[in-house]
CSV table of C-alpha atoms in Angstrom, one decimal:
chain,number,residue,atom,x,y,z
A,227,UNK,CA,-18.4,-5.1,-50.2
A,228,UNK,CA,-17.9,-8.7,-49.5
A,229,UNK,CA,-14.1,-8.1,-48.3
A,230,UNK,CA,-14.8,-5.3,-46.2
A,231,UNK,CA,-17.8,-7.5,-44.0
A,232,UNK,CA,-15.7,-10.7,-44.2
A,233,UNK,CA,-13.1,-9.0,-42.5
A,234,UNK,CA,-15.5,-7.3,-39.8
A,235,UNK,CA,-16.0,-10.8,-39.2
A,236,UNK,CA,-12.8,-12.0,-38.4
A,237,UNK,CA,-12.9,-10.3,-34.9
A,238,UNK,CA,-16.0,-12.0,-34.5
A,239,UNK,CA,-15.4,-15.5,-35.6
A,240,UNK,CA,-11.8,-15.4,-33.5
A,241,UNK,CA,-13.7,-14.7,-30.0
A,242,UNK,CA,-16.9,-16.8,-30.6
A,243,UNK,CA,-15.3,-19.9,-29.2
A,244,UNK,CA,-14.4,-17.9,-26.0
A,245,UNK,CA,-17.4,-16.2,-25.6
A,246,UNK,CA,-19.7,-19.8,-26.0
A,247,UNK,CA,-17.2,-21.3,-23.3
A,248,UNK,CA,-18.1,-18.1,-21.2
A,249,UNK,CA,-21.5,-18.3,-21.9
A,250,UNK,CA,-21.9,-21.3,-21.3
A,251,UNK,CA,-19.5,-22.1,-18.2
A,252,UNK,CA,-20.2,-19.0,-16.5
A,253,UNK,CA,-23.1,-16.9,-17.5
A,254,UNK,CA,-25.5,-19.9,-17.5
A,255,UNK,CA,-24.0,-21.1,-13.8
A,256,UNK,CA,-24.3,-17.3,-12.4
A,257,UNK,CA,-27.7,-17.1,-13.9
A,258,UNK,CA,-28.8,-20.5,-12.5
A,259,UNK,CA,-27.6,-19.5,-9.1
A,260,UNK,CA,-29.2,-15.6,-9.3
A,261,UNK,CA,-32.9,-18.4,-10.1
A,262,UNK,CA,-32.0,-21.0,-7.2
A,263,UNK,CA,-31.2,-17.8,-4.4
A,264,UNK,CA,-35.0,-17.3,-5.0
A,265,UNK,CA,-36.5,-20.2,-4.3
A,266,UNK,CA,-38.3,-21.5,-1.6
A,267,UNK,CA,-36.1,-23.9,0.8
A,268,UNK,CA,-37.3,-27.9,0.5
A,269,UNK,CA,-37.8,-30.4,3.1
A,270,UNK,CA,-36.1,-33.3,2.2
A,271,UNK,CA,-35.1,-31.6,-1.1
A,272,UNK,CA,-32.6,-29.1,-2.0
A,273,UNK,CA,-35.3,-26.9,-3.0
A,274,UNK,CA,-39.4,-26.5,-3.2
A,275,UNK,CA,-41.9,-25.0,-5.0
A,276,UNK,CA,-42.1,-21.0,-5.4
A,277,UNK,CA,-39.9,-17.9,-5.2
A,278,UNK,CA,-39.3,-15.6,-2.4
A,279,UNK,CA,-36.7,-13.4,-0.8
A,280,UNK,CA,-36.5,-14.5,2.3
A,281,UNK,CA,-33.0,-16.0,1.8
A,282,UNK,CA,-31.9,-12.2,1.4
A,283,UNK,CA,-34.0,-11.0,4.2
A,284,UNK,CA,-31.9,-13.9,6.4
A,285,UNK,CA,-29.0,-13.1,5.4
A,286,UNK,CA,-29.4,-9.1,6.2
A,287,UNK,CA,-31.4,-9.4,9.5
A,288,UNK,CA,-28.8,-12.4,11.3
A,289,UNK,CA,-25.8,-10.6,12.3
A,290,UNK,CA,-24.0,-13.3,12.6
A,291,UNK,CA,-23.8,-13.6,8.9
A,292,UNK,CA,-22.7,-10.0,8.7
A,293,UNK,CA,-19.9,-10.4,11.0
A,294,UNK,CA,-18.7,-13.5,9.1
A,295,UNK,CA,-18.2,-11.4,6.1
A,296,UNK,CA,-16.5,-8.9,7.4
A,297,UNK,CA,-13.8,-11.4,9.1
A,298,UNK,CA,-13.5,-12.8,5.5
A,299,UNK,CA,-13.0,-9.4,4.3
A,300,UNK,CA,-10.9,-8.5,6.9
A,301,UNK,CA,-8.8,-12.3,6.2
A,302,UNK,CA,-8.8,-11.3,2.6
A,303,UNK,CA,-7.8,-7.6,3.3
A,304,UNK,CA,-4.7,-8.6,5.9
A,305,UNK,CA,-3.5,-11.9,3.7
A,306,UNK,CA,-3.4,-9.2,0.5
A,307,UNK,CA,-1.4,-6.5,2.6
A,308,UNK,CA,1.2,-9.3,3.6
A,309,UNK,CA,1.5,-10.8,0.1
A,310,UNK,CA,2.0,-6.7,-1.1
A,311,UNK,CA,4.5,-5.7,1.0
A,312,UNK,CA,6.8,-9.3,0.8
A,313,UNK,CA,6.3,-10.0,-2.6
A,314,UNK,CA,7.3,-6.5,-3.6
A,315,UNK,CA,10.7,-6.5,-2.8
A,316,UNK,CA,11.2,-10.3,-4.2
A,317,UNK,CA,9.6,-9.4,-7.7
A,318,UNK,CA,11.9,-6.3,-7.5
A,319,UNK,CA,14.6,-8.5,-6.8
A,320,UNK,CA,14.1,-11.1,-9.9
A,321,UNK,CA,13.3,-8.4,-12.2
A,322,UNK,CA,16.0,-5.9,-12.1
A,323,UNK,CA,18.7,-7.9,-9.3
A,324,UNK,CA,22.0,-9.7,-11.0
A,325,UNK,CA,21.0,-13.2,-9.5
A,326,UNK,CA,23.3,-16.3,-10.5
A,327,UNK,CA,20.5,-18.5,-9.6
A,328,UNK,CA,17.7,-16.8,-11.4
A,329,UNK,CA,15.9,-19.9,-12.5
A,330,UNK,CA,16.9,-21.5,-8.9
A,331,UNK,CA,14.7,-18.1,-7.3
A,332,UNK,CA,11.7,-18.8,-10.0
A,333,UNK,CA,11.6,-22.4,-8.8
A,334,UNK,CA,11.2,-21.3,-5.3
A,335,UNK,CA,8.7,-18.6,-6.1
A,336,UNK,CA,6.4,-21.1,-8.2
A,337,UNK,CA,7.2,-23.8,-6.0
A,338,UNK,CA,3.2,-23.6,-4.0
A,339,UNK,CA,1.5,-24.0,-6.8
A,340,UNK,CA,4.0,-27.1,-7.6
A,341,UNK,CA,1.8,-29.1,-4.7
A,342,UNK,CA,-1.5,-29.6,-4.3
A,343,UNK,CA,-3.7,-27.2,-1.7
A,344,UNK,CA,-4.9,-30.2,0.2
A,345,UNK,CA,-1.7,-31.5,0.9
A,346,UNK,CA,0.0,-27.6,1.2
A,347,UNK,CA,-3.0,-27.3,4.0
A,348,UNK,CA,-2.2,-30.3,6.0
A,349,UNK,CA,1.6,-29.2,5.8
A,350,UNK,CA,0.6,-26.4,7.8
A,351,UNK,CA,-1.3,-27.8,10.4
A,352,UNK,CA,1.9,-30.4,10.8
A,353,UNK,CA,3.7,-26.6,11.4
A,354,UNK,CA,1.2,-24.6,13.6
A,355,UNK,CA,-0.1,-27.5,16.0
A,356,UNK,CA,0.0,-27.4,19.4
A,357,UNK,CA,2.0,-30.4,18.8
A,358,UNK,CA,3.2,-29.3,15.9
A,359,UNK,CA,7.0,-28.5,14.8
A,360,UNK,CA,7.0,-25.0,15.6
A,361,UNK,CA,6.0,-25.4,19.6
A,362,UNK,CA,8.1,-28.0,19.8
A,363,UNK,CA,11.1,-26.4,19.2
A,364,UNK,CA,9.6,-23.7,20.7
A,365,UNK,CA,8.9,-25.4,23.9
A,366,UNK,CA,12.6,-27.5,23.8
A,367,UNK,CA,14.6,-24.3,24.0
A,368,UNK,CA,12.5,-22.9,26.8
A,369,UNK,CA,11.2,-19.9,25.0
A,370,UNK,CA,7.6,-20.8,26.1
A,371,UNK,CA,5.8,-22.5,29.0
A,372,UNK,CA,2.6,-23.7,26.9
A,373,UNK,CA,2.3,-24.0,23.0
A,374,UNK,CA,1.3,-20.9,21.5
A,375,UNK,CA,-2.1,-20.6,19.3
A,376,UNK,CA,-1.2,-21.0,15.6
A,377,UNK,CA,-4.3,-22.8,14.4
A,378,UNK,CA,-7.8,-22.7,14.7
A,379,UNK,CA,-7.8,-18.9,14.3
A,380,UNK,CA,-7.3,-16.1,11.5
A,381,UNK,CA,-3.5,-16.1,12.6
A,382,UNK,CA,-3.1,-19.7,11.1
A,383,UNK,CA,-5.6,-19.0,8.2
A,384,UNK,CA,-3.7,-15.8,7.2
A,385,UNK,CA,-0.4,-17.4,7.0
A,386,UNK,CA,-1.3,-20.4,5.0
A,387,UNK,CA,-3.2,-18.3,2.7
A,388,UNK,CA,0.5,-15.7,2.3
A,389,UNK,CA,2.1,-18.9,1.6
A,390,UNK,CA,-0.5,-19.9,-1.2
A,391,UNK,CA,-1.4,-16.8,-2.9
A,392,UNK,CA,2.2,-15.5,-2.7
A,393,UNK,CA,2.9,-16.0,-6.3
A,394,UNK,CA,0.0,-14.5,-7.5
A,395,UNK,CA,1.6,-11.0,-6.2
A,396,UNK,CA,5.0,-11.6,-7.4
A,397,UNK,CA,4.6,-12.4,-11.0
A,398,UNK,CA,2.3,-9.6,-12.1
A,399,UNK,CA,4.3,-7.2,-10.2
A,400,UNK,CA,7.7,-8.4,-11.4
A,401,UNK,CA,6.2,-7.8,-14.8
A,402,UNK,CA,5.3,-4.3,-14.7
A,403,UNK,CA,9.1,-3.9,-13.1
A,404,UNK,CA,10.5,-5.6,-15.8
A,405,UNK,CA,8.4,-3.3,-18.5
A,406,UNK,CA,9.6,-0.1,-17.0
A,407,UNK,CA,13.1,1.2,-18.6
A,408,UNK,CA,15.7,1.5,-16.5
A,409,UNK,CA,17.1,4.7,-18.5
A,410,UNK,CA,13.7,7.0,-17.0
A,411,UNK,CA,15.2,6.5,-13.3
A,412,UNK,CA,18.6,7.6,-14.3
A,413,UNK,CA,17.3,10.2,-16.3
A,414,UNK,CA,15.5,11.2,-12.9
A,415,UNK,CA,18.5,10.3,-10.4
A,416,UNK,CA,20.8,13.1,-13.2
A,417,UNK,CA,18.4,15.3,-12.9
A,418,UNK,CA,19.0,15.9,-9.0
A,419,UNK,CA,16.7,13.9,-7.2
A,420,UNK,CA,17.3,11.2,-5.1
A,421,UNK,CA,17.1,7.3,-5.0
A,422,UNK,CA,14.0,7.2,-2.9
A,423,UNK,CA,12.3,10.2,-5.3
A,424,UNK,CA,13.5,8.5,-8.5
A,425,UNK,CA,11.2,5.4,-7.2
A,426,UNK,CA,8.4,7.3,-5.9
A,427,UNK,CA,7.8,9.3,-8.5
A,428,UNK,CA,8.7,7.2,-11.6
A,429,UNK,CA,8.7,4.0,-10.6
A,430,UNK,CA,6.1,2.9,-8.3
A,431,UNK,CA,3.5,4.7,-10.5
A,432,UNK,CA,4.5,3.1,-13.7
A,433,UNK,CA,4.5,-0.2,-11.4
A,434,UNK,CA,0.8,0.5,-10.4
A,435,UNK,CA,-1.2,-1.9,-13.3
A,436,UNK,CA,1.3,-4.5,-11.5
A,437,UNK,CA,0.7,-4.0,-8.3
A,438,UNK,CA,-3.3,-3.6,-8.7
A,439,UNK,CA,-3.5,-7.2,-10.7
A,440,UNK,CA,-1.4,-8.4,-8.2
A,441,UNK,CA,-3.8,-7.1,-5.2
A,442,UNK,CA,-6.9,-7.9,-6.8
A,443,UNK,CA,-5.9,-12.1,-7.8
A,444,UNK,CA,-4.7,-12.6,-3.9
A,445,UNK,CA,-7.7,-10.3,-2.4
A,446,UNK,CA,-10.3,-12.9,-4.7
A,447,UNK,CA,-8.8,-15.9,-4.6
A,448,UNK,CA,-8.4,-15.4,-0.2
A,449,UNK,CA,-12.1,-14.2,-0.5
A,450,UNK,CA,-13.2,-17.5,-2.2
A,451,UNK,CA,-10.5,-20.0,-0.2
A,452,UNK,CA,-12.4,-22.8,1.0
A,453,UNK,CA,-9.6,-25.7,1.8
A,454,UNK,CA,-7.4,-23.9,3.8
A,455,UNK,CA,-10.1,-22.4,6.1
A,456,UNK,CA,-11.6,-25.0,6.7
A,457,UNK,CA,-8.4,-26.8,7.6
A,458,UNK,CA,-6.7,-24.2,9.7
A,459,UNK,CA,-9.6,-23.0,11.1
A,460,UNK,CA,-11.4,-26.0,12.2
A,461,UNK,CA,-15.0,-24.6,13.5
A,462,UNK,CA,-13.7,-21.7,15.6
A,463,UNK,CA,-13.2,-19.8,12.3
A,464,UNK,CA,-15.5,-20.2,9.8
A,465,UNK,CA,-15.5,-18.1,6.7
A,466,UNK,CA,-18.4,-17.2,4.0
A,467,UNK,CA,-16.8,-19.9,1.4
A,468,UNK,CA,-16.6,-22.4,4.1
A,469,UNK,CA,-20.8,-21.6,5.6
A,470,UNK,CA,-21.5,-21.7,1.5
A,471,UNK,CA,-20.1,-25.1,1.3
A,472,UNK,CA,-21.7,-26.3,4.3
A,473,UNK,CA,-24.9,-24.8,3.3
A,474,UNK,CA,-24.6,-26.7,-0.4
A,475,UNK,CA,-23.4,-30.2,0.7
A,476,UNK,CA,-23.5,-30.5,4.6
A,477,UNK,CA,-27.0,-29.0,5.0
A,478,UNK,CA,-28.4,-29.6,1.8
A,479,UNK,CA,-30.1,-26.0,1.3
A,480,UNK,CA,-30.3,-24.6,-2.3
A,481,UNK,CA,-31.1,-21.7,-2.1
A,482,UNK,CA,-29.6,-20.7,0.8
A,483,UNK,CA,-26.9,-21.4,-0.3
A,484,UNK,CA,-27.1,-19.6,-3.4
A,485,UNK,CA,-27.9,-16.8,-1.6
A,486,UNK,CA,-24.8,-16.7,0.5
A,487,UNK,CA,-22.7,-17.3,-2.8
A,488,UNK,CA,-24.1,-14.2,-4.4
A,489,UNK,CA,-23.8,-12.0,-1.6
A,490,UNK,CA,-19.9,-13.1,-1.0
A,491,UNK,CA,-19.6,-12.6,-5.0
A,492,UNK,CA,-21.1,-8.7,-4.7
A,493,UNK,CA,-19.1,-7.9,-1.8
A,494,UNK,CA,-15.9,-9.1,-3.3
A,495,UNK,CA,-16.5,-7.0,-6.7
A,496,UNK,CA,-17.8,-3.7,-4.7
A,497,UNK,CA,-14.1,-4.2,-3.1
A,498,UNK,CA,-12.3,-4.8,-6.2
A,499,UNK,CA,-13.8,-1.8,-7.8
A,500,UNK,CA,-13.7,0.7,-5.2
A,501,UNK,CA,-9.9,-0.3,-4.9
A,502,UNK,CA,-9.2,-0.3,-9.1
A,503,UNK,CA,-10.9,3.5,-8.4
A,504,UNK,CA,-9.4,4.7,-5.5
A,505,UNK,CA,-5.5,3.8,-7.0
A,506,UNK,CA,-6.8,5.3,-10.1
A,507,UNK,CA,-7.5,8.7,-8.5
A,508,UNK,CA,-4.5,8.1,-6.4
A,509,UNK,CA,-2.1,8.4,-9.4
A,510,UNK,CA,-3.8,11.0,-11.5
A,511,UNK,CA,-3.0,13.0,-8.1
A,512,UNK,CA,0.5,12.2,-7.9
A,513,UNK,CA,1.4,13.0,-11.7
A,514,UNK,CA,-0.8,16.3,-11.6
């Protein structure tokens, strides 16, 4: 008996250093911040005495709040579509293309996350200025009059953020290319159907675990962006992580803060798994 429940313990003992880490790093924060949503705001502290839900009620009555998550959404929603539908053809490209310069194309894929996102940001705003590189060639060739708004909207945020998150779409996806056997599209393409069929109905679905880790790390990670935002947007475009951030440090509310946190964390993961759902059903339809 002692063999058999010393190895039902192995499982155990292998995961309980990650699952104290977890605990500890990010159960205890999330439950610290789900305690500090309910409190009552401070004067001159960063929170008083009491509980209450007024932070909530605030949050749901101002519609200005509202608005600001959807134009985060709808940031997070467009800067996901981009990465897709570039990074797709690019992962195809390293994972099944006969490229000399393979390691050359991987060095140029990984190369954002080679420099620091402060430093990526401010690179940008050299780019989009009005005074920056792009009207100025614009403007010395004579293909404009006045420079043309790059920054201080979602335009300017949106590219940055495709620029960042970029490799975040191509590796998972170029994965799941490079785990699907080429032998299952020839079978397909000697079987009568065509090049665009062969794809469509073999490998794109077979893709699909790629393409939906892909989707959900550039979706998150552009829902929760708080340097580049706040950069490229300046104050005309202010999104949830950025009024968080100013509501933690700038304004010194608690709770308020914590409140807006929450919310931005349950409508990111209502989007995540209504997407992982609808792909889901998506596929069962197209193999049926």
């Amino acid at each position: 008996m002692m063999p058999a429940r010393r190895k039902g313990l192995g499982p155990l003992i292998l995961i309980a250093p990650a699952a104290v880490l977890l605990g500890v790093f990010l159960v205890l924060p999330y439950l610290n911040i789900v305690v500090m949503s309910f409190r009552m705001p401070g004067q001159g502290t960063p929170y008083g005495a009491g509980f209450t839900i007024g932070n909530y009620t605030k949050f749901f009555v101002d519609s200005f709040y509202l608005l600001q998550v959807a134009n985060t959404l709808w940031i997070g929603l467009i800067t996901t579509a981009i990465c897709l539908v570039v990074g797709f053809p690019v992962a195809w490209q390293l994972a099944r293309g006969a490229m000399r310069f393979r390691a050359l194309a991987y060095g140029l894929v990984l190369s954002p996350l080679l420099v620091g996102i402060v430093i990526r940001s401010y690179g940008w705003t050299i780019l989009l200025g009005n005074a920056g590189l792009i009207n100025r060639t614009l403007t010395g060739m004579g293909l404009i009059d006045r420079p043309l708004p790059l920054m201080y909207n979602a335009l300017g945020i949106v590219i940055a953020l495709v620029h960042v998150f970029l490799p975040f779409m191509i590796l998972p996806i170029m994965a799941a290319i490079q785990g699907v056997d080429p032998s299952l599209e020839s079978a397909a393409r000697s079987l009568g159907a065509s090049r665009f069929t062969a794809f469509r109905r073999i490998v794109l679905p077979l893709c699909t675990p790629g393409i939906q880790a892909g989707c959900i790390l550039v979706f998150v990670l552009s829902l929760s962006a708080y340097v580049t935002p706040s950069l490229i947007g300046g104050l005309r475009v202010k999104t949830m992580a950025v009024t968080v951030v100013d509501a933690l440090i700038d304004t010194f509310q608690w709770p308020w803060g914590s409140a807006l946190a929450l919310m931005l964390s349950v409508t990111g993961a209502l989007c995540v798994v209504i997407f992982a759902r609808l792909t889901r059903m998506k596929w069962k339809v197209g193999r049926t």
